[in-house]
N, CA, C and O atoms as a DFTB+ gen file, in Angstrom:
596 C
 N C O
     1  1      67.551     192.510     -44.287
     2  2      68.847     192.256     -43.683
     3  2      69.922     192.087     -44.748
     4  3      70.998     192.677     -44.644
     5  1      69.636     191.278     -45.780
     6  2      70.618     191.066     -46.848
     7  2      70.901     192.373     -47.559
     8  3      72.049     192.653     -47.905
     9  1      69.877     193.176     -47.782
    10  2      70.087     194.469     -48.434
    11  2      70.982     195.360     -47.566
    12  3      71.819     196.087     -48.100
    13  1      70.822     195.319     -46.246
    14  2      71.656     196.099     -45.336
    15  2      73.113     195.663     -45.389
    16  3      74.013     196.503     -45.384
    17  1      73.352     194.349     -45.441
    18  2      74.718     193.845     -45.555
    19  2      75.349     194.253     -46.879
    20  3      76.532     194.589     -46.931
    21  1      74.564     194.222     -47.941
    22  2      75.067     194.614     -49.247
    23  2      75.491     196.078     -49.242
    24  3      76.543     196.425     -49.778
    25  1      74.674     196.932     -48.639
    26  2      75.024     198.352     -48.543
    27  2      76.291     198.522     -47.719
    28  3      77.159     199.312     -48.089
    29  1      76.416     197.801     -46.613
    30  2      77.597     197.887     -45.765
    31  2      78.843     197.468     -46.531
    32  3      79.874     198.136     -46.451
    33  1      78.757     196.369     -47.271
    34  2      79.897     195.895     -48.059
    35  2      80.275     196.927     -49.109
    36  3      81.462     197.168     -49.332
    37  1      79.299     197.539     -49.755
    38  2      79.573     198.537     -50.781
    39  2      80.206     199.798     -50.204
    40  3      80.936     200.498     -50.906
    41  1      79.938     200.093     -48.947
    42  2      80.486     201.284     -48.312
    43  2      81.895     201.075     -47.763
    44  3      82.601     202.045     -47.489
    45  1      82.309     199.826     -47.600
    46  2      83.648     199.559     -47.080
    47  2      84.684     199.970     -48.115
    48  3      84.499     199.738     -49.310
    49  1      85.760     200.572     -47.666
    50  2      86.794     200.958     -48.629
    51  2      87.457     199.716     -49.215
    52  3      87.514     198.663     -48.579
    53  1      87.948     199.860     -50.419
    54  2      88.682     198.759     -51.047
    55  2      89.943     198.497     -50.233
    56  3      90.498     199.408     -49.618
    57  1      90.375     197.281     -50.237
    58  2      91.584     196.926     -49.485
    59  2      92.777     197.691     -50.052
    60  3      92.958     197.781     -51.266
    61  1      93.574     198.230     -49.158
    62  2      94.778     198.946     -49.572
    63  2      95.777     197.946     -50.143
    64  3      95.817     196.792     -49.715
    65  1      96.581     198.384     -51.108
    66  2      97.552     197.453     -51.683
    67  2      98.608     197.072     -50.650
    68  3      98.943     197.861     -49.767
    69  1      99.122     195.861     -50.774
    70  2     100.228     195.437     -49.936
    71  2     101.539     195.925     -50.521
    72  3     101.560     196.550     -51.582
    73  1     102.631     195.641     -49.832
    74  2     103.943     196.107     -50.274
    75  2     104.309     195.558     -51.651
    76  3     104.850     196.281     -52.488
    77  1     104.015     194.282     -51.884
    78  2     104.351     193.700     -53.191
    79  2     103.554     194.352     -54.309
    80  3     104.093     194.638     -55.378
    81  1     102.270     194.586     -54.061
    82  2     101.433     195.227     -55.077
    83  2     101.899     196.656     -55.341
    84  3     101.927     197.104     -56.487
    85  1     102.262     197.366     -54.280
    86  2     102.751     198.739     -54.439
    87  2     104.054     198.752     -55.233
    88  3     104.262     199.614     -56.087
    89  1     104.931     197.785     -54.944
    90  2     106.196     197.711     -55.691
    91  2     105.919     197.438     -57.168
    92  3     106.507     198.078     -58.040
    93  1     105.025     196.489     -57.448
    94  2     104.696     196.170     -58.849
    95  2     104.068     197.371     -59.554
    96  3     104.338     197.612     -60.730
    97  1     103.240     198.115     -58.846
    98  2     102.652     199.323     -59.431
    99  2     103.741     200.356     -59.721
   100  3     103.691     201.054     -60.734
   101  1     104.711     200.446     -58.837
   102  2     105.848     201.344     -59.066
   103  2     106.647     200.944     -60.288
   104  3     107.058     201.792     -61.080
   105  1     106.863     199.644     -60.437
   106  2     107.593     199.148     -61.609
   107  2     106.830     199.454     -62.892
   108  3     107.424     199.860     -63.891
   109  1     105.515     199.260     -62.864
   110  2     104.696     199.537     -64.050
   111  2     104.749     201.026     -64.394
   112  3     104.892     201.388     -65.562
   113  1     104.636     201.879     -63.396
   114  2     104.699     203.325     -63.634
   115  2     106.080     203.717     -64.163
   116  3     106.193     204.562     -65.050
   117  1     107.119     203.103     -63.617
   118  2     108.484     203.395     -64.066
   119  2     108.654     203.010     -65.537
   120  3     109.189     203.783     -66.332
   121  1     108.193     201.808     -65.886
   122  2     108.286     201.356     -67.287
   123  2     107.486     202.245     -68.224
   124  3     107.844     202.409     -69.391
   125  1     106.409     202.814     -67.716
   126  2     105.582     203.703     -68.529
   127  2     106.164     205.121     -68.602
   128  3     105.642     205.976     -69.319
   129  1     107.241     205.361     -67.859
   130  2     107.884     206.665     -67.887
   131  2     107.318     207.678     -66.908
   132  3     107.682     208.853     -66.952
   133  1     106.435     207.241     -66.030
   134  2     105.841     208.139     -65.044
   135  2     106.625     208.021     -63.740
   136  3     106.221     207.318     -62.814
   137  1     107.749     208.722     -63.688
   138  2     108.639     208.591     -62.531
   139  2     108.026     209.167     -61.261
   140  3     108.328     208.703     -60.162
   141  1     107.169     210.172     -61.400
   142  2     106.521     210.741     -60.213
   143  2     105.591     209.711     -59.567
   144  3     105.608     209.533     -58.349
   145  1     104.785     209.040     -60.381
   146  2     103.902     208.002     -59.842
   147  2     104.724     206.838     -59.305
   148  3     104.408     206.281     -58.253
   149  1     105.774     206.473     -60.025
   150  2     106.631     205.373     -59.578
   151  2     107.212     205.681     -58.203
   152  3     107.216     204.826     -57.318
   153  1     107.696     206.892     -58.031
   154  2     108.260     207.266     -56.727
   155  2     107.218     207.129     -55.628
   156  3     107.520     206.638     -54.541
   157  1     105.999     207.559     -55.905
   158  2     104.929     207.432     -54.907
   159  2     104.648     205.987     -54.549
   160  3     104.467     205.659     -53.376
   161  1     104.610     205.118     -55.553
   162  2     104.359     203.697     -55.293
   163  2     105.515     203.067     -54.527
   164  3     105.289     202.267     -53.619
   165  1     106.758     203.417     -54.882
   166  2     107.903     202.863     -54.144
   167  2     107.880     203.337     -52.694
   168  3     108.191     202.573     -51.780
   169  1     107.511     204.594     -52.487
   170  2     107.401     205.093     -51.106
   171  2     106.343     204.292     -50.332
   172  3     106.536     203.959     -49.163
   173  1     105.237     203.991     -50.996
   174  2     104.174     203.215     -50.354
   175  2     104.684     201.811     -50.022
   176  3     104.423     201.297     -48.934
   177  1     105.412     201.188     -50.961
   178  2     105.952     199.849     -50.723
   179  2     106.894     199.849     -49.527
   180  3     106.863     198.929     -48.709
   181  1     107.726     200.873     -49.422
   182  2     108.683     200.970     -48.311
   183  2     107.961     201.258     -46.996
   184  3     108.352     200.757     -45.942
   185  1     106.915     202.060     -47.066
   186  2     106.113     202.333     -45.865
   187  2     105.506     201.031     -45.337
   188  3     105.477     200.793     -44.129
   189  1     105.025     200.196     -46.256
   190  2     104.388     198.940     -45.860
   191  2     105.397     197.859     -45.482
   192  3     105.116     196.998     -44.648
   193  1     106.574     197.914     -46.104
   194  2     107.625     196.934     -45.798
   195  2     108.976     197.636     -45.860
   196  3     109.588     197.702     -46.926
   197  1     109.455     198.166     -44.723
   198  2     110.716     198.902     -44.689
   199  2     111.947     198.059     -45.055
   200  3     113.039     198.602     -45.226
   201  1     111.775     196.741     -45.175
   202  2     112.903     195.878     -45.541
   203  2     112.886     195.511     -47.026
   204  3     113.664     194.657     -47.453
   205  1     112.026     196.128     -47.809
   206  2     111.940     195.853     -49.243
   207  2     113.100     196.551     -49.946
   208  3     112.993     197.711     -50.344
   209  1     114.197     195.836     -50.093
   210  2     115.427     196.408     -50.646
   211  2     115.219     196.880     -52.082
   212  3     115.711     197.943     -52.459
   213  1     114.502     196.109     -52.877
   214  2     114.292     196.498     -54.274
   215  2     113.555     197.835     -54.355
   216  3     113.920     198.698     -55.152
   217  1     112.525     198.005     -53.537
   218  2     111.784     199.267     -53.534
   219  2     112.664     200.415     -53.032
   220  3     112.620     201.521     -53.570
   221  1     113.452     200.145     -52.010
   222  2     114.365     201.178     -51.495
   223  2     115.359     201.610     -52.568
   224  3     115.613     202.803     -52.733
   225  1     115.923     200.646     -53.301
   226  2     116.908     200.983     -54.330
   227  2     116.284     201.781     -55.472
   228  3     116.874     202.745     -55.960
   229  1     115.091     201.374     -55.893
   230  2     114.414     202.114     -56.962
   231  2     114.050     203.526     -56.483
   232  3     114.195     204.498     -57.224
   233  1     113.583     203.620     -55.248
   234  2     113.235     204.916     -54.685
   235  2     114.468     205.816     -54.608
   236  3     114.409     206.988     -54.980
   237  1     115.573     205.272     -54.128
   238  2     116.813     206.056     -54.022
   239  2     117.239     206.579     -55.392
   240  3     117.653     207.731     -55.522
   241  1     117.134     205.725     -56.412
   242  2     117.517     206.140     -57.763
   243  2     116.631     207.296     -58.245
   244  3     117.136     208.303     -58.740
   245  1     115.317     207.148     -58.098
   246  2     114.406     208.195     -58.572
   247  2     114.600     209.504     -57.806
   248  3     114.550     210.586     -58.389
   249  1     114.820     209.397     -56.515
   250  2     115.045     210.595     -55.698
   251  2     116.325     211.298     -56.160
   252  3     116.377     212.528     -56.190
   253  1     117.341     210.539     -56.513
   254  2     118.590     211.159     -56.991
   255  2     118.362     211.884     -58.313
   256  3     118.992     212.908     -58.576
   257  1     117.476     211.364     -59.136
   258  2     117.181     212.013     -60.417
   259  2     116.508     213.369     -60.226
   260  3     116.562     214.226     -61.108
   261  1     115.878     213.557     -59.077
   262  2     115.287     214.862     -58.739
   263  2     116.318     215.773     -58.093
   264  3     116.000     216.890     -57.686
   265  1     117.543     215.300     -58.001
   266  2     118.654     216.028     -57.402
   267  2     118.507     216.200     -55.885
   268  3     119.106     217.102     -55.299
   269  1     117.717     215.343     -55.259
   270  2     117.598     215.320     -53.801
   271  2     118.648     214.330     -53.297
   272  3     118.321     213.250     -52.805
   273  1     119.903     214.719     -53.430
   274  2     121.010     213.785     -53.244
   275  2     121.169     213.308     -51.806
   276  3     121.434     212.128     -51.580
   277  1     121.013     214.197     -50.833
   278  2     121.145     213.765     -49.436
   279  2     120.055     212.762     -49.070
   280  3     120.315     211.789     -48.361
   281  1     118.833     212.997     -49.552
   282  2     117.746     212.051     -49.292
   283  2     118.039     210.713     -49.969
   284  3     117.806     209.653     -49.386
   285  1     118.541     210.763     -51.180
   286  2     118.879     209.539     -51.902
   287  2     119.945     208.742     -51.151
   288  3     119.830     207.525     -51.011
   289  1     120.969     209.422     -50.677
   290  2     122.039     208.755     -49.914
   291  2     121.453     208.075     -48.683
   292  3     121.809     206.940     -48.365
   293  1     120.558     208.766     -47.997
   294  2     119.933     208.189     -46.797
   295  2     119.131     206.937     -47.157
   296  3     119.152     205.951     -46.420
   297  1     118.433     206.977     -48.278
   298  2     117.628     205.814     -48.691
   299  2     118.547     204.662     -49.094
   300  3     118.286     203.514     -48.736
   301  1     119.615     204.950     -49.831
   302  2     120.577     203.890     -50.152
   303  2     121.130     203.265     -48.871
   304  3     121.267     202.044     -48.791
   305  1     121.444     204.079     -47.882
   306  2     121.975     203.545     -46.615
   307  2     120.943     202.674     -45.904
   308  3     121.297     201.667     -45.290
   309  1     119.669     203.056     -45.983
   310  2     118.612     202.215     -45.390
   311  2     118.587     200.852     -46.078
   312  3     118.492     199.817     -45.418
   313  1     118.671     200.860     -47.407
   314  2     118.679     199.591     -48.155
   315  2     119.880     198.750     -47.752
   316  3     119.761     197.539     -47.562
   317  1     121.030     199.387     -47.624
   318  2     122.244     198.643     -47.276
   319  2     122.258     198.194     -45.822
   320  3     122.987     197.266     -45.473
   321  1     121.469     198.831     -44.973
   322  2     121.367     198.344     -43.589
   323  2     120.603     197.024     -43.557
   324  3     120.794     196.212     -42.652
   325  1     119.737     196.813     -44.546
   326  2     118.990     195.554     -44.651
   327  2     119.843     194.498     -45.364
   328  3     119.859     193.333     -44.967
   329  1     120.543     194.913     -46.412
   330  2     121.344     193.992     -47.229
   331  2     122.703     194.629     -47.507
   332  3     122.918     195.184     -48.585
   333  1     123.631     194.551     -46.532
   334  2     124.910     195.265     -46.637
   335  2     125.760     194.890     -47.855
   336  3     126.555     195.708     -48.318
   337  1     125.612     193.713     -48.364
   338  2     126.430     193.286     -49.491
   339  2     125.810     193.567     -50.845
   340  3     126.372     193.170     -51.866
   341  1     124.672     194.237     -50.887
   342  2     123.989     194.462     -52.152
   343  2     124.845     195.333     -53.069
   344  3     125.044     196.521     -52.816
   345  1     125.342     194.721     -54.131
   346  2     126.285     195.399     -55.019
   347  2     125.643     196.586     -55.719
   348  3     126.255     197.651     -55.800
   349  1     124.423     196.428     -56.228
   350  2     123.770     197.551     -56.910
   351  2     123.515     198.708     -55.945
   352  3     123.617     199.872     -56.331
   353  1     123.191     198.397     -54.718
   354  2     122.997     199.438     -53.720
   355  2     124.289     200.174     -53.418
   356  3     124.299     201.399     -53.295
   357  1     125.359     199.441     -53.300
   358  2     126.665     200.060     -53.020
   359  2     127.129     200.921     -54.185
   360  3     127.651     202.017     -53.981
   361  1     126.939     200.423     -55.416
   362  2     127.315     201.209     -56.593
   363  2     126.468     202.473     -56.695
   364  3     126.989     203.549     -56.990
   365  1     125.167     202.347     -56.453
   366  2     124.287     203.513     -56.493
   367  2     124.659     204.537     -55.442
   368  3     124.687     205.736     -55.720
   369  1     124.946     204.071     -54.234
   370  2     125.356     204.964     -53.157
   371  2     126.614     205.725     -53.544
   372  3     126.676     206.944     -53.388
   373  1     127.615     205.016     -54.047
   374  2     128.876     205.662     -54.418
   375  2     128.663     206.708     -55.510
   376  3     129.248     207.789     -55.459
   377  1     127.836     206.389     -56.485
   378  2     127.572     207.335     -57.570
   379  2     126.916     208.606     -57.032
   380  3     127.325     209.714     -57.380
   381  1     125.915     208.449     -56.197
   382  2     125.215     209.618     -55.658
   383  2     126.128     210.396     -54.707
   384  3     126.069     211.625     -54.668
   385  1     126.961     209.705     -53.949
   386  2     127.935     210.412     -53.112
   387  2     128.848     211.273     -53.986
   388  3     129.181     212.400     -53.622
   389  1     129.249     210.739     -55.135
   390  2     130.083     211.521     -56.061
   391  2     129.325     212.736     -56.572
   392  3     129.847     213.851     -56.565
   393  1     128.090     212.514     -57.016
   394  2     127.286     213.636     -57.518
   395  2     127.139     214.720     -56.457
   396  3     127.097     215.909     -56.774
   397  1     127.060     214.302     -55.194
   398  2     126.871     215.244     -54.089
   399  2     128.176     215.917     -53.669
   400  3     128.183     216.752     -52.764
   401  1     129.277     215.554     -54.325
   402  2     130.563     216.144     -53.975
   403  2     131.192     215.541     -52.729
   404  3     132.121     216.112     -52.157
   405  1     130.691     214.398     -52.312
   406  2     131.230     213.701     -51.140
   407  2     132.266     212.688     -51.646
   408  3     132.095     211.474     -51.537
   409  1     133.342     213.245     -52.202
   410  2     134.318     212.423     -52.918
   411  2     135.035     211.422     -52.015
   412  3     135.316     210.301     -52.440
   413  1     135.331     211.811     -50.782
   414  2     135.994     210.885     -49.862
   415  2     135.121     209.672     -49.565
   416  3     135.597     208.537     -49.582
   417  1     133.856     209.915     -49.298
   418  2     132.926     208.805     -49.032
   419  2     132.767     207.923     -50.268
   420  3     132.791     206.696     -50.177
   421  1     132.604     208.569     -51.430
   422  2     132.429     207.809     -52.668
   423  2     133.659     206.949     -52.939
   424  3     133.538     205.789     -53.332
   425  1     134.838     207.521     -52.727
   426  2     136.080     206.775     -52.929
   427  2     136.127     205.560     -52.013
   428  3     136.476     204.464     -52.452
   429  1     135.780     205.746     -50.746
   430  2     135.762     204.620     -49.804
   431  2     134.778     203.539     -50.250
   432  3     135.075     202.347     -50.178
   433  1     133.610     203.972     -50.709
   434  2     132.599     203.009     -51.144
   435  2     133.098     202.226     -52.354
   436  3     133.010     200.999     -52.379
   437  1     133.624     202.932     -53.362
   438  2     134.148     202.241     -54.544
   439  2     135.316     201.328     -54.183
   440  3     135.395     200.201     -54.673
   441  1     136.216     201.800     -53.336
   442  2     137.364     200.962     -52.960
   443  2     136.917     199.726     -52.191
   444  3     137.510     198.658     -52.341
   445  1     135.886     199.857     -51.374
   446  2     135.337     198.695     -50.673
   447  2     134.780     197.665     -51.644
   448  3     134.976     196.463     -51.468
   449  1     134.087     198.142     -52.667
   450  2     133.561     197.233     -53.686
   451  2     134.710     196.540     -54.404
   452  3     134.680     195.328     -54.619
   453  1     135.727     197.323     -54.777
   454  2     136.853     196.749     -55.520
   455  2     137.677     195.782     -54.668
   456  3     138.306     194.871     -55.206
   457  1     137.679     195.969     -53.356
   458  2     138.379     195.025     -52.483
   459  2     137.709     193.658     -52.531
   460  3     138.377     192.628     -52.443
   461  1     136.393     193.655     -52.669
   462  2     135.637     192.399     -52.731
   463  2     135.476     191.875     -54.158
   464  3     135.343     190.671     -54.376
   465  1     135.488     192.789     -55.119
   466  2     135.275     192.426     -56.529
   467  2     136.370     193.083     -57.372
   468  3     136.097     194.025     -58.116
   469  1     137.607     192.590     -57.259
   470  2     138.713     193.217     -57.994
   471  2     138.405     193.303     -59.495
   472  3     137.925     192.352     -60.111
   473  1     138.697     194.464     -60.046
   474  2     138.505     194.653     -61.474
   475  2     137.070     194.926     -61.894
   476  3     136.792     195.019     -63.090
   477  1     136.150     195.057     -60.943
   478  2     134.755     195.337     -61.307
   479  2     134.737     196.615     -62.143
   480  3     135.129     197.684     -61.674
   481  1     134.283     196.491     -63.369
   482  2     134.389     197.591     -64.338
   483  2     133.630     198.847     -63.900
   484  3     134.178     199.947     -63.959
   485  1     132.388     198.698     -63.467
   486  2     131.597     199.867     -63.084
   487  2     132.195     200.567     -61.861
   488  3     132.224     201.796     -61.798
   489  1     132.667     199.785     -60.897
   490  2     133.279     200.372     -59.702
   491  2     134.597     201.052     -60.059
   492  3     134.907     202.122     -59.534
   493  1     135.366     200.443     -60.941
   494  2     136.640     201.043     -61.358
   495  2     136.395     202.357     -62.084
   496  3     137.060     203.356     -61.810
   497  1     135.448     202.359     -63.003
   498  2     135.106     203.581     -63.720
   499  2     134.594     204.651     -62.754
   500  3     134.962     205.820     -62.871
   501  1     133.754     204.259     -61.813
   502  2     133.244     205.205     -60.826
   503  2     134.344     205.796     -59.968
   504  3     134.331     206.988     -59.664
   505  1     135.295     204.963     -59.578
   506  2     136.424     205.441     -58.782
   507  2     137.253     206.436     -59.585
   508  3     137.634     207.484     -59.063
   509  1     137.536     206.125     -60.841
   510  2     138.314     207.035     -61.691
   511  2     137.585     208.361     -61.864
   512  3     138.187     209.428     -61.752
   513  1     136.299     208.287     -62.133
   514  2     135.497     209.497     -62.326
   515  2     135.482     210.331     -61.050
   516  3     135.601     211.555     -61.105
   517  1     135.337     209.678     -59.910
   518  2     135.310     210.394     -58.634
   519  2     136.641     211.085     -58.373
   520  3     136.681     212.237     -57.939
   521  1     137.723     210.374     -58.639
   522  2     139.063     210.979     -58.461
   523  2     139.215     212.205     -59.357
   524  3     139.736     213.233     -58.925
   525  1     138.757     212.095     -60.613
   526  2     138.859     213.226     -61.543
   527  2     138.026     214.401     -61.056
   528  3     138.501     215.537     -61.058
   529  1     136.783     214.143     -60.634
   530  2     135.921     215.220     -60.153
   531  2     136.490     215.873     -58.905
   532  3     136.264     217.058     -58.662
   533  1     137.231     215.102     -58.111
   534  2     137.839     215.636     -56.895
   535  2     139.122     216.409     -57.206
   536  3     139.726     216.996     -56.308
   537  1     139.538     216.410     -58.475
   538  2     140.735     217.149     -58.873
   539  2     142.004     216.334     -58.858
   540  3     143.081     216.870     -59.118
   541  1     141.909     215.061     -58.562
   542  2     143.074     214.175     -58.513
   543  2     143.233     213.494     -59.877
   544  3     143.034     212.288     -60.019
   545  1     143.598     214.307     -60.873
   546  2     143.620     213.812     -62.252
   547  2     144.710     212.785     -62.519
   548  3     144.531     211.898     -63.354
   549  1     145.844     212.894     -61.817
   550  2     146.912     211.911     -62.074
   551  2     146.476     210.517     -61.623
   552  3     146.713     209.541     -62.335
   553  1     145.849     210.409     -60.463
   554  2     145.357     209.100     -60.020
   555  2     144.213     208.627     -60.902
   556  3     144.095     207.437     -61.192
   557  1     143.367     209.564     -61.328
   558  2     142.261     209.202     -62.219
   559  2     142.798     208.624     -63.519
   560  3     142.281     207.619     -64.007
   561  1     143.836     209.246     -64.091
   562  2     144.442     208.729     -65.334
   563  2     144.979     207.317     -65.142
   564  3     144.838     206.466     -66.020
   565  1     145.590     207.076     -63.998
   566  2     146.109     205.736     -63.721
   567  2     145.000     204.702     -63.659
   568  3     145.151     203.590     -64.164
   569  1     143.893     205.066     -63.045
   570  2     142.757     204.142     -62.936
   571  2     142.138     203.925     -64.308
   572  3     141.822     202.795     -64.680
   573  1     141.965     205.014     -65.066
   574  2     141.423     204.873     -66.423
   575  2     142.341     203.988     -67.257
   576  3     141.870     203.183     -68.060
   577  1     143.642     204.134     -67.068
   578  2     144.603     203.311     -67.796
   579  2     144.424     201.823     -67.522
   580  3     144.555     200.997     -68.426
   581  1     144.123     201.484     -66.264
   582  2     143.882     200.065     -65.928
   583  2     142.671     199.525     -66.658
   584  3     142.624     198.343     -66.997
   585  1     141.684     200.385     -66.903
   586  2     140.506     199.950     -67.643
   587  2     140.839     199.584     -69.076
   588  3     140.194     198.723     -69.675
   589  1     141.858     200.247     -69.625
   590  2     142.227     200.015     -71.018
   591  2     143.172     198.830     -71.192
   592  3     143.354     198.335     -72.304
   593  1     143.769     198.379     -70.101
   594  2     144.698     197.225     -70.188
   595  2     143.969     195.936     -70.486
   596  3     144.596     194.882     -70.591
C-alpha cells in the first residue's frame, strides 16, 4: 500500500506556479536579458491574476519592444483599469501611443498627467516629443523651452 501511494505521489504533476512566482520568474528572466522568457512568465502571472498591475506593466513594455504596439496599448489600458492613477502605466501608455502614431491620444494622456503633476519632466518631454512627431514643431519648441527654464 505504501509503495502504491509513493508511486501515485511521484506521478502527480508538480504544482503549477502561482501568480507571484510567475511574476518573480519573469523578473529574473528580464534581469538575465531573456525577454522572450520574461514575456511568457508575465503572461502567466496575468493569466493567474488579471489584477497584477506590475506584471501587466512589464508585459506591456516587452510587447511594445516587439513593435506590437496595439497589443501593448491594450495591455497598458488593462493595467490602468485596475489602477487608473498609476503614473508609470500612464507614461508608458502615452509613449507607446506616440510610437504608434496616435498623437492625439498621446497628447491627451501626457496633458492629463501634467494636469495632476505640473512640471513632471518625463511627461513634459514626452509631450514635446509627441508634438514634434505630429509636425507641430512650434508648440514642441515652446514645450522644450520650458524644460530649459
